[in-house]
Amino acid sequence: MAYETLILEHHETVMLIRLNRPESLNAINNKMLTELCTVLKKSSNDSNVRVVIITGSEKFFAAGADIKEMEKKNSNEMYLEDYFTEEHNIISSFRKPLIAGVSGYALGGGCELAMMCDIIFASDTAKFGQPEINLGVMAGIGGTQRLPKTVGKSKAMDMHLTGRYMDAQEAERAGLVSRVFSEKDFPVKIIEIAKKISEKSMSSIIAIKESINFSYEANLAAGINFERRKFHSLFSTEDQKEGMSAFVEKRTPKFTDR
Ligand code: HXC
């Protein structure tokens, strides 16, 4: 199926989704988010897809939500449409590993989209920002909630209140980004990492994702209890037997998701 705003690439069991509205620096409009959610829903049920990467082009991941689409809307229209809420929920609850590969601008909704993913890898040209304040509004799909949990209150306030950008190095130091690669290695390096993740047991992957995401909701005792239950439950899988016997037998494990 061809998409108007996305280009899909398959790299074995890694699906790479390239945001593709170059005329507006990949501004995220309704069409793009709908298409993105369609691809994610299909990928959820497709055992040939084990890891998904969302990326843009060399110069822009996404320069935010589409300002031209929002410009004329009033608050009641935004409220009734529940602008981007359903899409936010679909993306942020995707169960398989979801990686953002950010090169160039990730601004406003672009930065928020990257933060909905499990890992953000950046190229050395990446620029992150929440400049909505310059438009007389504010972040609306998680930016005021996820950024402080990632980089702390002071830096999050700084980003949201001044609208300034963070470069890749600062984003890595602040913990927003996991690793920075040179532009020439992008996205080859992240595809390699995604392939390594795709070889792990899906039961472990999902249990780890659920446990880490629960740490954002729970107090420490509840989180540790949740983790312990997940850990114990993995001992019912064949992959646990395979992983541990492979270690003892000094060979590479072959996981089957059973
Ligand atoms: C619509 C956009 C856009 C956007 C860029 N364009 N960003 N269109 N929505 N978010 C369009 C421009 O209008 C222009 O089209 C073309 O892309 C090229 O952009 P330029 O500004 O000419 O490029 P440049 O000078 O290189 O500047 C790049 C830039 C700047 C610094 C990234 O474009 C910029 O500041 N963009 C807006 C960033 C922003 O404020 N994002 C937050 C959006 S609000 P034309 O047709 O004029 O050539 C948001 C809210 C999220 O994200 C909450 C949602 C619920």
PDB file of C-alpha atoms and ligand atoms in Angstrom:
ATOM      1  CA  MET A   1       0.000   0.000   0.000  1.00  0.00           C
ATOM      2  CA  ALA A   2       1.353   3.445  -0.937  1.00  0.00           C
ATOM      3  CA  TYR A   3       1.148   6.298   1.538  1.00  0.00           C
ATOM      4  CA  GLU A   4       0.947   9.990   0.757  1.00  0.00           C
ATOM      5  CA  THR A   5       3.068  11.218   3.668  1.00  0.00           C
ATOM      6  CA  LEU A   6       5.250   8.226   4.524  1.00  0.00           C
ATOM      7  CA  ILE A   7       7.841   6.064   2.811  1.00  0.00           C
ATOM      8  CA  LEU A   8       8.256   2.543   4.156  1.00  0.00           C
ATOM      9  CA  GLU A   9      11.453   0.527   3.978  1.00  0.00           C
ATOM     10  CA  HIS A  10      11.821  -3.073   5.109  1.00  0.00           C
ATOM     11  CA  HIS A  11      15.201  -4.153   6.437  1.00  0.00           C
ATOM     12  CA  GLU A  12      14.615  -7.823   7.281  1.00  0.00           C
ATOM     13  CA  THR A  13      12.275  -7.648  10.308  1.00  0.00           C
ATOM     14  CA  VAL A  14      12.964  -3.956  10.894  1.00  0.00           C
ATOM     15  CA  MET A  15      10.424  -1.576   9.403  1.00  0.00           C
ATOM     16  CA  LEU A  16      11.692   1.929   8.763  1.00  0.00           C
ATOM     17  CA  ILE A  17       9.021   4.611   8.416  1.00  0.00           C
ATOM     18  CA  ARG A  18      10.268   7.789   6.816  1.00  0.00           C
ATOM     19  CA  LEU A  19       8.116  10.876   7.359  1.00  0.00           C
ATOM     20  CA  ASN A  20       7.792  12.477   3.961  1.00  0.00           C
ATOM     21  CA  ARG A  21       6.306  15.948   3.559  1.00  0.00           C
ATOM     22  CA  PRO A  22       9.463  17.755   2.446  1.00  0.00           C
ATOM     23  CA  GLU A  23       7.571  20.855   1.269  1.00  0.00           C
ATOM     24  CA  SER A  24       6.719  21.661   4.888  1.00  0.00           C
ATOM     25  CA  LEU A  25       9.782  20.156   6.622  1.00  0.00           C
ATOM     26  CA  ASN A  26       7.698  17.096   7.556  1.00  0.00           C
ATOM     27  CA  ALA A  27       5.139  19.148   9.481  1.00  0.00           C
ATOM     28  CA  ILE A  28       2.796  16.643  11.062  1.00  0.00           C
ATOM     29  CA  ASN A  29      -0.761  16.959   9.770  1.00  0.00           C
ATOM     30  CA  ASN A  30      -3.812  14.807  10.287  1.00  0.00           C
ATOM     31  CA  LYS A  31      -3.078  12.745   7.191  1.00  0.00           C
ATOM     32  CA  MET A  32       0.453  11.919   8.330  1.00  0.00           C
ATOM     33  CA  LEU A  33      -0.607  10.865  11.816  1.00  0.00           C
ATOM     34  CA  THR A  34      -3.488   8.793  10.472  1.00  0.00           C
ATOM     35  CA  GLU A  35      -1.137   7.038   8.061  1.00  0.00           C
ATOM     36  CA  LEU A  36       1.459   6.529  10.782  1.00  0.00           C
ATOM     37  CA  CYS A  37      -1.155   4.932  13.045  1.00  0.00           C
ATOM     38  CA  THR A  38      -2.371   2.691  10.210  1.00  0.00           C
ATOM     39  CA  VAL A  39       1.178   1.426   9.659  1.00  0.00           C
ATOM     40  CA  LEU A  40       1.705   0.845  13.385  1.00  0.00           C
ATOM     41  CA  LYS A  41      -1.583  -1.043  13.721  1.00  0.00           C
ATOM     42  CA  LYS A  42      -0.638  -3.265  10.759  1.00  0.00           C
ATOM     43  CA  SER A  43       2.852  -3.785  12.192  1.00  0.00           C
ATOM     44  CA  SER A  44       1.381  -4.858  15.536  1.00  0.00           C
ATOM     45  CA  ASN A  45      -0.270  -7.830  13.851  1.00  0.00           C
ATOM     46  CA  ASP A  46       2.566  -8.609  11.465  1.00  0.00           C
ATOM     47  CA  SER A  47       5.057 -11.126  12.842  1.00  0.00           C
ATOM     48  CA  ASN A  48       7.507 -10.131  10.092  1.00  0.00           C
ATOM     49  CA  VAL A  49       7.875  -6.727  11.765  1.00  0.00           C
ATOM     50  CA  ARG A  50       9.719  -6.887  15.092  1.00  0.00           C
ATOM     51  CA  VAL A  51      11.122  -3.360  15.462  1.00  0.00           C
ATOM     52  CA  VAL A  52       9.949  -0.073  13.971  1.00  0.00           C
ATOM     53  CA  ILE A  53      12.059   3.014  13.306  1.00  0.00           C
ATOM     54  CA  ILE A  54      10.491   6.412  12.672  1.00  0.00           C
ATOM     55  CA  THR A  55      12.790   8.828  10.914  1.00  0.00           C
ATOM     56  CA  GLY A  56      12.673  11.820   8.610  1.00  0.00           C
ATOM     57  CA  SER A  57      15.175  13.227   6.168  1.00  0.00           C
ATOM     58  CA  GLU A  58      18.727  14.449   6.699  1.00  0.00           C
ATOM     59  CA  LYS A  59      17.595  18.028   7.440  1.00  0.00           C
ATOM     60  CA  PHE A  60      14.333  17.504   9.288  1.00  0.00           C
ATOM     61  CA  PHE A  61      12.727  14.818  11.404  1.00  0.00           C
ATOM     62  CA  ALA A  62       9.574  16.968  11.735  1.00  0.00           C
ATOM     63  CA  ALA A  63       9.264  20.737  12.232  1.00  0.00           C
ATOM     64  CA  GLY A  64       6.212  20.316  14.441  1.00  0.00           C
ATOM     65  CA  ALA A  65       2.506  19.913  14.006  1.00  0.00           C
ATOM     66  CA  ASP A  66       1.258  21.551  10.817  1.00  0.00           C
ATOM     67  CA  ILE A  67       0.732  25.199  11.748  1.00  0.00           C
ATOM     68  CA  LYS A  68      -1.227  25.851   8.547  1.00  0.00           C
ATOM     69  CA  GLU A  69      -3.687  23.085   9.469  1.00  0.00           C
ATOM     70  CA  MET A  70      -4.179  24.474  12.993  1.00  0.00           C
ATOM     71  CA  GLU A  71      -4.052  28.215  12.261  1.00  0.00           C
ATOM     72  CA  LYS A  72      -7.775  28.841  11.760  1.00  0.00           C
ATOM     73  CA  LYS A  73      -9.178  26.380  14.299  1.00  0.00           C
ATOM     74  CA  ASN A  74     -10.954  27.581  17.406  1.00  0.00           C
ATOM     75  CA  SER A  75     -10.748  25.953  20.800  1.00  0.00           C
ATOM     76  CA  ASN A  76     -14.079  24.175  20.501  1.00  0.00           C
ATOM     77  CA  GLU A  77     -13.051  22.595  17.195  1.00  0.00           C
ATOM     78  CA  MET A  78      -9.791  21.420  18.767  1.00  0.00           C
ATOM     79  CA  TYR A  79     -11.746  20.073  21.743  1.00  0.00           C
ATOM     80  CA  LEU A  80     -14.378  18.269  19.684  1.00  0.00           C
ATOM     81  CA  GLU A  81     -11.807  16.826  17.294  1.00  0.00           C
ATOM     82  CA  ASP A  82      -9.675  15.922  20.337  1.00  0.00           C
ATOM     83  CA  TYR A  83      -6.776  16.923  18.157  1.00  0.00           C
ATOM     84  CA  PHE A  84      -4.140  14.141  17.920  1.00  0.00           C
ATOM     85  CA  THR A  85      -5.257  12.427  21.160  1.00  0.00           C
ATOM     86  CA  GLU A  86      -6.211   9.083  19.666  1.00  0.00           C
ATOM     87  CA  GLU A  87      -3.046   9.063  17.550  1.00  0.00           C
ATOM     88  CA  HIS A  88      -0.926   9.915  20.596  1.00  0.00           C
ATOM     89  CA  ASN A  89      -2.432   6.947  22.422  1.00  0.00           C
ATOM     90  CA  ILE A  90      -1.851   4.539  19.530  1.00  0.00           C
ATOM     91  CA  ILE A  91       1.781   5.578  19.093  1.00  0.00           C
ATOM     92  CA  SER A  92       2.674   5.657  22.773  1.00  0.00           C
ATOM     93  CA  SER A  93       1.080   2.271  23.487  1.00  0.00           C
ATOM     94  CA  PHE A  94       2.718   0.452  20.556  1.00  0.00           C
ATOM     95  CA  ARG A  95       4.024  -2.804  22.058  1.00  0.00           C
ATOM     96  CA  LYS A  96       6.997  -3.536  19.818  1.00  0.00           C
ATOM     97  CA  PRO A  97      10.200  -1.496  20.083  1.00  0.00           C
ATOM     98  CA  LEU A  98       9.748   1.932  18.514  1.00  0.00           C
ATOM     99  CA  ILE A  99      12.887   3.918  17.751  1.00  0.00           C
ATOM    100  CA  ALA A 100      13.080   7.565  16.700  1.00  0.00           C
ATOM    101  CA  GLY A 101      15.980   8.363  14.388  1.00  0.00           C
ATOM    102  CA  VAL A 102      16.308  12.133  14.516  1.00  0.00           C
ATOM    103  CA  SER A 103      18.350  14.083  12.031  1.00  0.00           C
ATOM    104  CA  GLY A 104      17.838  17.847  11.660  1.00  0.00           C
ATOM    105  CA  TYR A 105      14.854  19.572  13.225  1.00  0.00           C
ATOM    106  CA  ALA A 106      12.596  17.796  15.756  1.00  0.00           C
ATOM    107  CA  LEU A 107      10.455  20.703  16.905  1.00  0.00           C
ATOM    108  CA  GLY A 108       7.149  20.961  18.743  1.00  0.00           C
ATOM    109  CA  GLY A 109       5.043  17.944  17.811  1.00  0.00           C
ATOM    110  CA  GLY A 110       8.161  16.505  16.122  1.00  0.00           C
ATOM    111  CA  CYS A 111      10.044  16.486  19.426  1.00  0.00           C
ATOM    112  CA  GLU A 112       6.923  15.109  21.130  1.00  0.00           C
ATOM    113  CA  LEU A 113       6.639  12.326  18.552  1.00  0.00           C
ATOM    114  CA  ALA A 114      10.290  11.400  19.140  1.00  0.00           C
ATOM    115  CA  MET A 115       9.653  11.329  22.902  1.00  0.00           C
ATOM    116  CA  MET A 116       6.693   8.939  22.427  1.00  0.00           C
ATOM    117  CA  CYS A 117       9.201   6.415  21.062  1.00  0.00           C
ATOM    118  CA  ASP A 118      11.190   4.038  23.277  1.00  0.00           C
ATOM    119  CA  ILE A 119      14.643   5.221  22.244  1.00  0.00           C
ATOM    120  CA  ILE A 120      15.829   8.366  20.478  1.00  0.00           C
ATOM    121  CA  PHE A 121      18.988   8.089  18.405  1.00  0.00           C
ATOM    122  CA  ALA A 122      20.219  11.320  16.849  1.00  0.00           C
ATOM    123  CA  SER A 123      22.566  12.337  14.103  1.00  0.00           C
ATOM    124  CA  ASP A 124      25.019  15.112  14.918  1.00  0.00           C
ATOM    125  CA  THR A 125      22.801  17.567  12.992  1.00  0.00           C
ATOM    126  CA  ALA A 126      19.748  17.029  15.225  1.00  0.00           C
ATOM    127  CA  LYS A 127      18.044  20.010  16.854  1.00  0.00           C
ATOM    128  CA  PHE A 128      15.315  19.500  19.436  1.00  0.00           C
ATOM    129  CA  GLY A 129      12.917  22.211  20.521  1.00  0.00           C
ATOM    130  CA  GLN A 130       9.494  23.041  21.939  1.00  0.00           C
ATOM    131  CA  PRO A 131       9.004  26.446  20.290  1.00  0.00           C
ATOM    132  CA  GLU A 132       5.177  26.511  20.555  1.00  0.00           C
ATOM    133  CA  ILE A 133       5.440  29.502  22.899  1.00  0.00           C
ATOM    134  CA  ASN A 134       6.512  31.580  19.875  1.00  0.00           C
ATOM    135  CA  LEU A 135       3.133  30.762  18.278  1.00  0.00           C
ATOM    136  CA  GLY A 136       1.182  31.877  21.323  1.00  0.00           C
ATOM    137  CA  VAL A 137       0.395  28.308  22.360  1.00  0.00           C
ATOM    138  CA  MET A 138       2.148  25.453  24.129  1.00  0.00           C
ATOM    139  CA  ALA A 139       2.977  21.784  23.621  1.00  0.00           C
ATOM    140  CA  GLY A 140      -0.125  19.592  23.264  1.00  0.00           C
ATOM    141  CA  ILE A 141       0.934  15.965  22.815  1.00  0.00           C
ATOM    142  CA  GLY A 142       3.091  15.271  25.844  1.00  0.00           C
ATOM    143  CA  GLY A 143       5.918  17.804  25.615  1.00  0.00           C
ATOM    144  CA  THR A 144       5.393  19.401  29.028  1.00  0.00           C
ATOM    145  CA  GLN A 145       5.105  15.963  30.649  1.00  0.00           C
ATOM    146  CA  ARG A 146       7.757  13.833  28.962  1.00  0.00           C
ATOM    147  CA  LEU A 147      10.513  16.454  28.633  1.00  0.00           C
ATOM    148  CA  PRO A 148      10.854  17.224  32.380  1.00  0.00           C
ATOM    149  CA  LYS A 149      10.789  13.493  33.184  1.00  0.00           C
ATOM    150  CA  THR A 150      13.683  13.092  30.754  1.00  0.00           C
ATOM    151  CA  VAL A 151      15.860  16.192  31.165  1.00  0.00           C
ATOM    152  CA  GLY A 152      14.636  17.599  34.502  1.00  0.00           C
ATOM    153  CA  LYS A 153      12.488  20.598  35.378  1.00  0.00           C
ATOM    154  CA  SER A 154      14.991  23.397  34.804  1.00  0.00           C
ATOM    155  CA  LYS A 155      15.999  22.387  31.278  1.00  0.00           C
ATOM    156  CA  ALA A 156      12.396  21.529  30.346  1.00  0.00           C
ATOM    157  CA  MET A 157      11.201  24.950  31.543  1.00  0.00           C
ATOM    158  CA  ASP A 158      14.079  26.584  29.663  1.00  0.00           C
ATOM    159  CA  MET A 159      13.161  24.771  26.434  1.00  0.00           C
ATOM    160  CA  HIS A 160       9.413  25.429  26.678  1.00  0.00           C
ATOM    161  CA  LEU A 161       9.601  29.016  27.984  1.00  0.00           C
ATOM    162  CA  THR A 162      12.336  30.342  25.672  1.00  0.00           C
ATOM    163  CA  GLY A 163      11.574  28.109  22.690  1.00  0.00           C
ATOM    164  CA  ARG A 164      15.312  27.580  22.177  1.00  0.00           C
ATOM    165  CA  TYR A 165      16.743  24.489  20.473  1.00  0.00           C
ATOM    166  CA  MET A 166      18.986  21.826  21.979  1.00  0.00           C
ATOM    167  CA  ASP A 167      21.656  20.353  19.714  1.00  0.00           C
ATOM    168  CA  ALA A 168      22.445  16.631  19.567  1.00  0.00           C
ATOM    169  CA  GLN A 169      25.352  16.820  22.015  1.00  0.00           C
ATOM    170  CA  GLU A 170      23.347  18.702  24.633  1.00  0.00           C
ATOM    171  CA  ALA A 171      20.406  16.332  24.114  1.00  0.00           C
ATOM    172  CA  GLU A 172      22.675  13.344  24.701  1.00  0.00           C
ATOM    173  CA  ARG A 173      24.205  14.911  27.832  1.00  0.00           C
ATOM    174  CA  ALA A 174      20.714  15.681  29.124  1.00  0.00           C
ATOM    175  CA  GLY A 175      19.480  12.119  28.537  1.00  0.00           C
ATOM    176  CA  LEU A 176      16.923  12.993  25.867  1.00  0.00           C
ATOM    177  CA  VAL A 177      18.949  11.072  23.308  1.00  0.00           C
ATOM    178  CA  SER A 178      20.534   7.694  23.840  1.00  0.00           C
ATOM    179  CA  ARG A 179      23.359   7.894  21.287  1.00  0.00           C
ATOM    180  CA  VAL A 180      24.576  10.329  18.633  1.00  0.00           C
ATOM    181  CA  PHE A 181      25.926   9.168  15.277  1.00  0.00           C
ATOM    182  CA  SER A 182      27.539  11.104  12.485  1.00  0.00           C
ATOM    183  CA  GLU A 183      25.143  12.078   9.730  1.00  0.00           C
ATOM    184  CA  LYS A 184      26.963   9.872   7.205  1.00  0.00           C
ATOM    185  CA  ASP A 185      26.242   6.776   9.347  1.00  0.00           C
ATOM    186  CA  PHE A 186      22.541   7.642   9.600  1.00  0.00           C
ATOM    187  CA  PRO A 187      20.264   5.663   9.503  1.00  0.00           C
ATOM    188  CA  VAL A 188      22.545   2.656   8.820  1.00  0.00           C
ATOM    189  CA  LYS A 189      23.743   2.500  12.437  1.00  0.00           C
ATOM    190  CA  ILE A 190      20.240   2.601  13.875  1.00  0.00           C
ATOM    191  CA  ILE A 191      19.043  -0.097  11.503  1.00  0.00           C
ATOM    192  CA  GLU A 192      21.949  -2.255  12.771  1.00  0.00           C
ATOM    193  CA  ILE A 193      20.901  -1.651  16.387  1.00  0.00           C
ATOM    194  CA  ALA A 194      17.251  -2.334  15.541  1.00  0.00           C
ATOM    195  CA  LYS A 195      18.258  -5.646  13.919  1.00  0.00           C
ATOM    196  CA  LYS A 196      20.108  -6.633  17.107  1.00  0.00           C
ATOM    197  CA  ILE A 197      16.980  -5.866  19.167  1.00  0.00           C
ATOM    198  CA  SER A 198      14.841  -7.807  16.686  1.00  0.00           C
ATOM    199  CA  GLU A 199      16.799 -10.994  17.493  1.00  0.00           C
ATOM    200  CA  LYS A 200      15.779 -10.921  21.171  1.00  0.00           C
ATOM    201  CA  SER A 201      12.791 -12.727  22.629  1.00  0.00           C
ATOM    202  CA  MET A 202       9.581 -10.747  22.063  1.00  0.00           C
ATOM    203  CA  SER A 203       8.358 -11.855  25.504  1.00  0.00           C
ATOM    204  CA  SER A 204      11.391 -10.208  27.136  1.00  0.00           C
ATOM    205  CA  ILE A 205      11.084  -7.135  24.918  1.00  0.00           C
ATOM    206  CA  ILE A 206       7.454  -6.532  25.828  1.00  0.00           C
ATOM    207  CA  ALA A 207       7.977  -7.241  29.540  1.00  0.00           C
ATOM    208  CA  ILE A 208      10.900  -4.793  29.633  1.00  0.00           C
ATOM    209  CA  LYS A 209       8.933  -2.099  27.788  1.00  0.00           C
ATOM    210  CA  GLU A 210       5.940  -2.522  30.099  1.00  0.00           C
ATOM    211  CA  SER A 211       8.144  -2.411  33.205  1.00  0.00           C
ATOM    212  CA  ILE A 212      10.124   0.673  32.184  1.00  0.00           C
ATOM    213  CA  ASN A 213       6.957   2.482  31.091  1.00  0.00           C
ATOM    214  CA  PHE A 214       5.308   1.553  34.401  1.00  0.00           C
ATOM    215  CA  SER A 215       8.166   3.302  36.224  1.00  0.00           C
ATOM    216  CA  TYR A 216       6.679   6.585  34.978  1.00  0.00           C
ATOM    217  CA  GLU A 217       3.347   5.830  36.654  1.00  0.00           C
ATOM    218  CA  ALA A 218       4.261   3.950  39.805  1.00  0.00           C
ATOM    219  CA  ASN A 219       6.083   4.577  43.050  1.00  0.00           C
ATOM    220  CA  LEU A 220       9.300   2.591  43.531  1.00  0.00           C
ATOM    221  CA  ALA A 221       7.774  -0.242  45.587  1.00  0.00           C
ATOM    222  CA  ALA A 222       4.912  -0.815  43.124  1.00  0.00           C
ATOM    223  CA  GLY A 223       7.324  -0.608  40.189  1.00  0.00           C
ATOM    224  CA  ILE A 224       9.726  -3.125  41.688  1.00  0.00           C
ATOM    225  CA  ASN A 225       6.849  -5.471  42.493  1.00  0.00           C
ATOM    226  CA  PHE A 226       5.582  -5.147  38.878  1.00  0.00           C
ATOM    227  CA  GLU A 227       9.082  -5.858  37.549  1.00  0.00           C
ATOM    228  CA  ARG A 228       9.471  -8.920  39.811  1.00  0.00           C
ATOM    229  CA  ARG A 229       6.172 -10.407  38.570  1.00  0.00           C
ATOM    230  CA  LYS A 230       7.225  -9.866  34.934  1.00  0.00           C
ATOM    231  CA  PHE A 231      10.636 -11.377  35.666  1.00  0.00           C
ATOM    232  CA  HIS A 232       9.095 -14.468  37.287  1.00  0.00           C
ATOM    233  CA  SER A 233       6.599 -14.867  34.437  1.00  0.00           C
ATOM    234  CA  LEU A 234       9.406 -15.044  31.860  1.00  0.00           C
ATOM    235  CA  PHE A 235      10.496 -18.335  33.436  1.00  0.00           C
ATOM    236  CA  SER A 236       7.447 -19.922  31.801  1.00  0.00           C
ATOM    237  CA  THR A 237       8.878 -19.288  28.339  1.00  0.00           C
ATOM    238  CA  GLU A 238      10.966 -21.569  26.136  1.00  0.00           C
ATOM    239  CA  ASP A 239      13.087 -18.508  25.367  1.00  0.00           C
ATOM    240  CA  GLN A 240      14.241 -18.367  29.002  1.00  0.00           C
ATOM    241  CA  LYS A 241      15.362 -22.026  28.778  1.00  0.00           C
ATOM    242  CA  GLU A 242      17.011 -21.365  25.426  1.00  0.00           C
ATOM    243  CA  GLY A 243      18.741 -18.149  26.568  1.00  0.00           C
ATOM    244  CA  MET A 244      20.151 -19.689  29.738  1.00  0.00           C
ATOM    245  CA  SER A 245      21.204 -23.021  28.203  1.00  0.00           C
ATOM    246  CA  ALA A 246      22.868 -21.160  25.317  1.00  0.00           C
ATOM    247  CA  PHE A 247      24.911 -19.230  27.869  1.00  0.00           C
ATOM    248  CA  VAL A 248      25.938 -22.412  29.697  1.00  0.00           C
ATOM    249  CA  GLU A 249      26.723 -24.190  26.395  1.00  0.00           C
ATOM    250  CA  LYS A 250      28.690 -21.139  25.153  1.00  0.00           C
ATOM    251  CA  ARG A 251      26.603 -20.655  22.007  1.00  0.00           C
ATOM    252  CA  THR A 252      24.379 -17.920  20.582  1.00  0.00           C
ATOM    253  CA  PRO A 253      20.736 -18.277  21.652  1.00  0.00           C
ATOM    254  CA  LYS A 254      18.038 -18.722  19.061  1.00  0.00           C
ATOM    255  CA  PHE A 255      14.811 -17.241  20.341  1.00  0.00           C
ATOM    256  CA  THR A 256      11.423 -18.336  19.033  1.00  0.00           C
ATOM    257  CA  ASP A 257       9.023 -16.184  21.104  1.00  0.00           C
ATOM    258  CA  ARG A 258       7.621 -19.273  22.779  1.00  0.00           C
TER     259      ARG A 258
HETATM  260  C1  HXC B   1       3.537  24.059   8.642  1.00  0.00           C
HETATM  261  C2  HXC B   1       5.747  24.478   8.171  1.00  0.00           C
HETATM  262  C3  HXC B   1       6.125  24.147   9.500  1.00  0.00           C
HETATM  263  C4  HXC B   1       5.084  23.737  10.402  1.00  0.00           C
HETATM  264  C5  HXC B   1       7.900  24.698   8.415  1.00  0.00           C
HETATM  265  N1  HXC B   1       6.869  24.818   7.537  1.00  0.00           N
HETATM  266  N2  HXC B   1       7.461  24.307   9.609  1.00  0.00           N
HETATM  267  N3  HXC B   1       4.462  24.417   7.769  1.00  0.00           N
HETATM  268  N4  HXC B   1       3.814  23.711   9.923  1.00  0.00           N
HETATM  269  N5  HXC B   1       5.330  23.360  11.660  1.00  0.00           N
HETATM  270  C6  HXC B   1       6.930  25.212   6.138  1.00  0.00           C
HETATM  271  C7  HXC B   1       7.148  26.713   5.985  1.00  0.00           C
HETATM  272  O1  HXC B   1       5.934  27.418   6.111  1.00  0.00           O
HETATM  273  C8  HXC B   1       7.716  26.759   4.583  1.00  0.00           C
HETATM  274  O2  HXC B   1       6.682  26.630   3.640  1.00  0.00           O
HETATM  275  C9  HXC B   1       8.562  25.501   4.490  1.00  0.00           C
HETATM  276  O3  HXC B   1       8.051  24.634   5.505  1.00  0.00           O
HETATM  277  C10 HXC B   1      10.023  25.764   4.774  1.00  0.00           C
HETATM  278  O4  HXC B   1      10.137  26.414   6.022  1.00  0.00           O
HETATM  279  P1  HXC B   1      11.037  27.696   6.268  1.00  0.00           P
HETATM  280  O5  HXC B   1      10.576  28.348   7.502  1.00  0.00           O
HETATM  281  O6  HXC B   1      11.120  28.528   5.037  1.00  0.00           O
HETATM  282  O7  HXC B   1      12.483  27.008   6.487  1.00  0.00           O
HETATM  283  P2  HXC B   1      13.708  27.554   7.348  1.00  0.00           P
HETATM  284  O8  HXC B   1      13.914  29.024   7.094  1.00  0.00           O
HETATM  285  O9  HXC B   1      14.831  26.624   7.026  1.00  0.00           O
HETATM  286  O10 HXC B   1      13.311  27.406   8.872  1.00  0.00           O
HETATM  287  C11 HXC B   1      13.140  26.106   9.430  1.00  0.00           C
HETATM  288  C12 HXC B   1      12.383  26.204  10.779  1.00  0.00           C
HETATM  289  C13 HXC B   1      11.061  26.985  10.595  1.00  0.00           C
HETATM  290  C14 HXC B   1      13.281  26.916  11.803  1.00  0.00           C
HETATM  291  C15 HXC B   1      12.142  24.780  11.249  1.00  0.00           C
HETATM  292  O11 HXC B   1      10.362  26.444   9.478  1.00  0.00           O
HETATM  293  C16 HXC B   1      10.157  26.945  11.784  1.00  0.00           C
HETATM  294  O12 HXC B   1      10.392  27.639  12.774  1.00  0.00           O
HETATM  295  N6  HXC B   1       9.092  26.150  11.686  1.00  0.00           N
HETATM  296  C17 HXC B   1       8.053  26.106  12.712  1.00  0.00           C
HETATM  297  C18 HXC B   1       8.530  25.333  13.927  1.00  0.00           C
HETATM  298  C19 HXC B   1       7.462  25.308  15.012  1.00  0.00           C
HETATM  299  O13 HXC B   1       7.047  26.343  15.529  1.00  0.00           O
HETATM  300  N7  HXC B   1       7.005  24.114  15.361  1.00  0.00           N
HETATM  301  C20 HXC B   1       5.940  23.935  16.368  1.00  0.00           C
HETATM  302  C21 HXC B   1       4.589  23.839  15.686  1.00  0.00           C
HETATM  303  S1  HXC B   1       3.242  23.771  16.813  1.00  0.00           S
HETATM  304  P3  HXC B   1       6.382  27.762   2.522  1.00  0.00           P
HETATM  305  O14 HXC B   1       5.171  27.235   1.829  1.00  0.00           O
HETATM  306  O15 HXC B   1       6.185  29.027   3.250  1.00  0.00           O
HETATM  307  O16 HXC B   1       7.630  27.760   1.700  1.00  0.00           O
HETATM  308  C22 HXC B   1       3.256  22.197  17.386  1.00  0.00           C
HETATM  309  C23 HXC B   1       2.167  21.876  18.409  1.00  0.00           C
HETATM  310  C24 HXC B   1       2.134  20.432  18.785  1.00  0.00           C
HETATM  311  O17 HXC B   1       4.034  21.396  17.005  1.00  0.00           O
HETATM  312  C25 HXC B   1       0.860  20.054  19.498  1.00  0.00           C
HETATM  313  C26 HXC B   1      -0.109  19.344  18.612  1.00  0.00           C
HETATM  314  C27 HXC B   1      -1.378  18.900  19.253  1.00  0.00           C
END
